[in-house]
Amino acid sequence: MVILDHIQKIFHQDTPNENQALNNLSLKIEDGDFITVIGSNGAGKSTMLNAMAGVFPINKGKIVLDGKDITNLAEHKRAAFIGRVFQDPMLGTSPSMTIEENLSMAYARPRNMSLHWGLDFYRRKIFKDYLKDIPLGLENRLSTKVKLLSGGQRQSLTLIMATMKKPKLLLLDEHTAALDPKTAILVNNLTQKIVYKNKITTIMVTHNLEHAIKMGNRLIMMHKGNIVMDIKGEEKSTMTIPRLLNKFEQLQGEKFVDDRVMLA
Ligand SMILES: Nc1ncnc2c1ncn2[C@@H]1O[C@H](COP(=O)(O)OP(=O)(O)O)[C@@H](O)[C@H]1O
Ligand SMILES: [Mg+2]
């Protein structure tokens, strides 16, 4: 469904800061895959997602989606079929607009059709139904400005907006990392609910090894711009945090230290 074929991404090429962030990376993503991605800081996780989203041109390789070569397709064109949620709850929604206005923008996308006033009642009903999926009471606050919401509420709203149009691919880059542990679980539960209900092919980067093991059908580990582990099925469901940490430490030659993992 999505193929990354020998992708290479070099930042600041031919300068003293030259940095090969993706090193001949290949990955075949099946329709309906829900892949969790782990790896140390700088392993290339965000760069892999950004390459798929078309944030920058890649140096070598090919990206194919549903049989179509999208390697040179502009970011805004890919946005029509790729949904994204980032770590920062401040991104992804417009703070000075209301919940309803934010949802309307996502709902009208990508055709930009101006919705008839007569549709308002119907549209509000749809929005309320979306919001009822999260136990945050947002369905009764449609006219609240988004800047008044908590980080978890904003991430939940961003997630709903990113998936409203059933994207072919959903890219989540540590979208719960800035949230407290309880809220992170809530947003992860919403993530699973939306992904499974709509069968959305999803790639989720996380620092939390427990979430990486529990969520999705496939887990990959990245290191130095490449994939060093790719497990699914029984191998994934029987994977443990100690074994993952072990693998991490073997690759890094040092102890894996991350308080978010220790707390998990
Ligand atoms: N826009 C950029 N410009 C220059 N260097 C970048 C950029 N994005 C990432 N890098 C570099 O590429 C490497 C991989 O980064 P990144 O993909 O963000 O890692 P991860 O998400 O796994 O922590 C790092 O060395 C990082 O400094
Ligand atoms: Mg990153």
Coordinates of C-alpha atoms and ligand atoms in Angstrom, one line a residue:
M1 CA 0.0 0.0 0.0
V2 CA 2.8 2.4 1.0
I3 CA 6.3 1.6 -0.1
L4 CA 9.5 3.4 1.0
D5 CA 12.1 2.2 -1.4
H6 CA 15.7 2.9 -0.4
I7 CA 15.1 6.4 0.9
Q8 CA 18.1 8.6 1.7
K9 CA 17.8 12.0 3.3
I10 CA 20.9 14.1 3.9
F11 CA 20.5 17.5 5.7
H12 CA 23.0 20.2 5.0
Q13 CA 24.7 18.2 2.2
D14 CA 28.2 19.3 1.3
T15 CA 28.6 21.4 4.4
P16 CA 30.4 20.7 7.7
N17 CA 27.0 20.0 9.2
E18 CA 26.2 17.3 6.7
N19 CA 23.9 14.8 8.4
Q20 CA 22.5 11.6 6.9
A21 CA 19.1 11.3 8.7
L22 CA 17.8 8.4 6.6
N23 CA 20.2 5.9 5.3
N24 CA 18.8 3.7 2.5
L25 CA 15.6 3.0 4.4
S26 CA 13.1 0.6 2.9
L27 CA 9.6 -0.2 4.4
K28 CA 6.5 -1.8 3.0
I29 CA 3.4 -0.8 4.8
E30 CA 0.3 -3.0 4.2
D31 CA -3.2 -1.7 4.0
G32 CA -4.6 -1.4 7.5
D33 CA -1.2 -1.7 9.3
F34 CA -0.9 0.1 12.6
I35 CA 2.8 0.5 13.1
T36 CA 4.4 1.8 16.3
V37 CA 7.9 3.3 15.9
I38 CA 10.5 3.5 18.6
G39 CA 14.2 4.6 18.5
S40 CA 16.5 6.9 20.3
N41 CA 16.6 10.7 19.8
G42 CA 18.0 11.5 16.3
A43 CA 17.3 8.0 15.0
G44 CA 15.4 9.5 12.1
K45 CA 11.8 8.7 13.2
S46 CA 10.4 12.2 12.5
T47 CA 12.4 12.5 9.3
M48 CA 10.8 9.3 8.0
L49 CA 7.4 10.6 8.7
N50 CA 8.3 14.0 7.2
A51 CA 9.6 12.3 4.1
M52 CA 6.2 10.5 3.7
A53 CA 4.4 13.8 4.2
G54 CA 6.6 15.5 1.6
V55 CA 7.9 18.2 4.0
F56 CA 11.2 18.2 2.0
P57 CA 12.6 16.5 -1.1
I58 CA 14.5 13.3 -0.4
N59 CA 18.0 12.7 -1.9
K60 CA 17.5 9.2 -3.1
G61 CA 14.8 6.6 -3.3
K62 CA 11.1 6.4 -4.1
I63 CA 7.8 6.7 -2.2
V64 CA 4.9 4.8 -3.6
L65 CA 1.3 5.0 -2.4
D66 CA -1.4 2.7 -3.8
G67 CA 0.8 2.1 -6.8
K68 CA 1.4 5.8 -7.5
D69 CA 4.8 7.3 -7.3
I70 CA 4.4 10.3 -5.0
T71 CA 8.1 11.0 -4.4
N72 CA 7.8 14.4 -6.1
L73 CA 4.3 15.3 -5.1
A74 CA 4.0 18.6 -3.1
E75 CA 3.3 18.5 0.6
H76 CA -0.1 20.3 0.3
K77 CA -1.2 17.8 -2.3
R78 CA -0.3 14.9 -0.1
A79 CA -2.2 16.5 2.8
A80 CA -5.4 15.6 1.0
F81 CA -4.8 11.9 1.8
I82 CA -2.3 12.1 4.7
G83 CA -3.4 13.0 8.2
R84 CA -0.8 14.2 10.8
V85 CA -0.7 14.9 14.5
F86 CA 2.4 16.3 16.1
Q87 CA 3.7 16.4 19.7
D88 CA 2.9 20.0 20.3
P89 CA -0.8 20.5 21.3
M90 CA -0.5 24.1 20.0
L91 CA -0.2 22.9 16.4
G92 CA -3.0 21.4 14.4
T93 CA -5.8 23.6 15.7
S94 CA -6.5 27.3 15.4
P95 CA -6.6 28.8 19.0
S96 CA -8.7 31.9 18.3
M97 CA -11.4 29.8 16.5
T98 CA -14.1 27.8 18.3
I99 CA -14.2 24.0 18.4
E100 CA -17.0 24.1 15.8
E101 CA -15.1 26.4 13.5
N102 CA -12.0 24.2 13.7
L103 CA -14.1 21.1 12.9
S104 CA -15.8 22.9 10.1
M105 CA -12.5 23.6 8.4
A106 CA -11.4 20.0 8.6
Y107 CA -14.8 18.9 7.5
A108 CA -14.8 21.1 4.4
R109 CA -11.3 20.0 3.5
P110 CA -10.0 19.4 0.9
R111 CA -12.7 20.6 -1.5
N112 CA -13.2 23.9 0.4
M113 CA -16.9 23.8 -0.4
S114 CA -18.8 26.5 1.4
L115 CA -21.4 24.8 3.5
H116 CA -24.9 26.0 3.2
W117 CA -26.4 27.5 6.4
G118 CA -29.2 25.0 6.2
L119 CA -26.6 22.3 6.8
D120 CA -25.7 23.7 10.2
F121 CA -28.1 21.6 12.3
Y122 CA -26.9 18.4 10.5
R123 CA -23.3 19.4 10.7
R124 CA -23.5 20.1 14.5
K125 CA -25.0 16.7 15.0
I126 CA -22.1 15.1 13.1
F127 CA -19.6 17.1 15.2
K128 CA -21.2 16.2 18.4
D129 CA -21.1 12.5 17.4
Y130 CA -17.4 12.8 16.8
L131 CA -16.8 14.5 20.1
K132 CA -18.9 12.0 22.0
D133 CA -16.1 9.5 21.4
I134 CA -13.9 11.3 23.9
P135 CA -14.9 11.5 27.5
L136 CA -14.1 15.2 27.8
G137 CA -17.5 16.7 27.5
L138 CA -16.5 18.7 24.4
E139 CA -19.7 17.9 22.6
N140 CA -21.5 20.5 24.7
R141 CA -18.8 23.2 24.1
L142 CA -18.9 23.6 20.4
S143 CA -18.7 27.4 20.6
T144 CA -15.8 27.4 23.1
K145 CA -12.5 28.9 21.7
V146 CA -9.9 26.3 21.3
K147 CA -7.3 28.3 23.2
L148 CA -9.3 27.6 26.4
L149 CA -8.8 23.9 26.0
S150 CA -6.2 21.7 27.8
G151 CA -3.4 20.0 25.9
G152 CA -5.2 16.7 26.0
Q153 CA -8.4 18.2 24.7
R154 CA -6.6 20.0 21.9
Q155 CA -4.7 16.8 20.9
S156 CA -8.0 14.9 20.8
L157 CA -9.6 17.6 18.7
T158 CA -6.5 17.6 16.3
L159 CA -6.8 13.8 16.0
I160 CA -10.5 14.0 15.1
M161 CA -9.8 16.7 12.6
A162 CA -6.9 14.7 11.1
T163 CA -9.0 11.6 10.6
M164 CA -12.4 13.1 9.7
K165 CA -11.8 12.6 6.0
K166 CA -10.5 9.1 6.5
P167 CA -6.9 9.6 5.2
K168 CA -5.1 6.9 3.4
L169 CA -2.3 7.3 5.9
L170 CA -2.2 8.7 9.4
L171 CA 1.2 9.9 10.8
L172 CA 1.4 10.4 14.6
D173 CA 4.7 11.9 15.8
E174 CA 4.8 11.4 19.6
H175 CA 1.4 12.9 19.8
T176 CA 1.0 12.1 23.4
A177 CA 4.5 12.9 24.6
A178 CA 3.6 16.3 25.9
L179 CA 0.6 15.1 27.9
D180 CA 0.4 13.8 31.5
P181 CA 0.3 10.0 31.7
K182 CA -3.4 9.8 32.4
T183 CA -4.3 12.1 29.5
A184 CA -1.8 10.3 27.2
I185 CA -3.7 7.0 27.8
L186 CA -7.0 8.8 27.1
V187 CA -5.7 10.2 23.8
N188 CA -4.2 6.8 22.9
N189 CA -7.5 5.1 23.5
L190 CA -9.2 7.6 21.2
T191 CA -6.4 6.9 18.7
Q192 CA -7.1 3.2 18.7
K193 CA -10.9 3.7 18.5
I194 CA -10.6 6.0 15.5
V195 CA -7.9 3.9 13.7
Y196 CA -9.7 0.6 14.1
K197 CA -13.2 2.0 13.4
N198 CA -12.1 3.6 10.1
K199 CA -9.4 1.0 9.3
I200 CA -6.8 3.8 8.8
T201 CA -3.3 2.8 8.0
T202 CA -1.3 4.4 10.8
I203 CA 2.3 5.0 11.8
M204 CA 2.8 6.2 15.4
V205 CA 6.1 7.3 16.8
T206 CA 6.3 6.9 20.6
H207 CA 8.9 7.1 23.4
N208 CA 6.7 4.9 25.5
L209 CA 7.8 1.2 25.0
E210 CA 4.7 -0.1 26.8
H211 CA 2.4 1.8 24.4
A212 CA 4.6 0.7 21.5
I213 CA 4.2 -3.0 22.4
K214 CA 0.5 -2.8 23.3
M215 CA -0.7 -0.7 20.4
G216 CA -0.9 -1.6 16.8
N217 CA -0.1 -4.8 14.9
R218 CA 3.5 -4.1 14.0
L219 CA 6.4 -2.5 15.8
I220 CA 9.6 -1.1 14.2
M221 CA 12.7 0.1 15.9
M222 CA 14.9 2.7 14.1
H223 CA 18.6 3.4 14.6
K224 CA 20.9 5.7 12.7
G225 CA 18.5 6.4 9.9
N226 CA 17.4 2.8 9.3
I227 CA 15.0 0.1 10.5
V228 CA 16.8 -2.4 12.8
M229 CA 13.8 -4.3 14.0
D230 CA 10.4 -5.1 12.4
I231 CA 8.1 -7.4 14.3
K232 CA 4.4 -8.3 14.1
G233 CA 1.9 -11.0 15.1
E234 CA 2.9 -13.3 17.9
E235 CA 6.4 -12.0 18.0
K236 CA 5.0 -8.5 18.8
S237 CA 2.3 -9.6 21.2
T238 CA 4.9 -11.6 23.2
M239 CA 7.5 -8.9 23.2
T240 CA 8.4 -7.4 26.6
I241 CA 9.9 -4.1 27.7
P242 CA 13.1 -5.7 29.1
R243 CA 13.7 -7.4 25.7
L244 CA 13.1 -4.2 23.8
L245 CA 15.4 -2.3 26.2
N246 CA 18.0 -5.0 25.8
K247 CA 17.9 -4.6 22.0
F248 CA 18.1 -0.8 22.4
E249 CA 21.2 -1.1 24.6
Q250 CA 22.9 -3.5 22.3
L251 CA 22.6 -1.1 19.5
Q252 CA 23.5 2.0 21.4
G253 CA 26.2 0.5 23.5
E254 CA 24.8 2.3 26.5
K255 CA 21.9 2.2 28.9
F256 CA 18.6 3.4 27.6
V257 CA 17.5 6.2 29.9
D258 CA 14.1 7.8 29.4
D259 CA 12.0 8.7 32.4
R260 CA 8.8 8.4 30.4
V261 CA 9.7 4.7 29.9
M262 CA 10.8 4.2 33.5
L263 CA 7.4 5.6 34.6
A264 CA 5.4 3.4 32.3
Ligands
LIG1 N1 15.0 20.0 9.3 C1 16.2 19.5 9.7 N2 17.3 20.1 9.4 C2 18.5 19.6 9.7 N3 18.7 18.5 10.4 C3 17.6 17.8 10.7 C4 16.3 18.3 10.4 N4 15.4 17.4 10.9 C5 16.1 16.4 11.5 N5 17.4 16.6 11.4 C6 18.5 15.8 11.9 O1 18.3 14.5 11.4 C7 18.5 13.5 12.4 C8 17.3 12.7 12.6 O2 16.4 13.6 13.3 P1 14.9 13.1 13.6 O3 14.3 12.5 12.4 O4 14.2 14.4 14.1 O5 15.1 12.1 14.8 P2 14.0 11.4 15.8 O6 12.7 11.9 15.4 O7 14.2 10.0 15.7 O8 14.4 11.9 17.2 C9 19.0 14.2 13.6 O9 20.4 14.2 13.6 C10 18.5 15.6 13.4 O10 19.3 16.6 14.0
MG2 MG 11.2 13.0 16.4

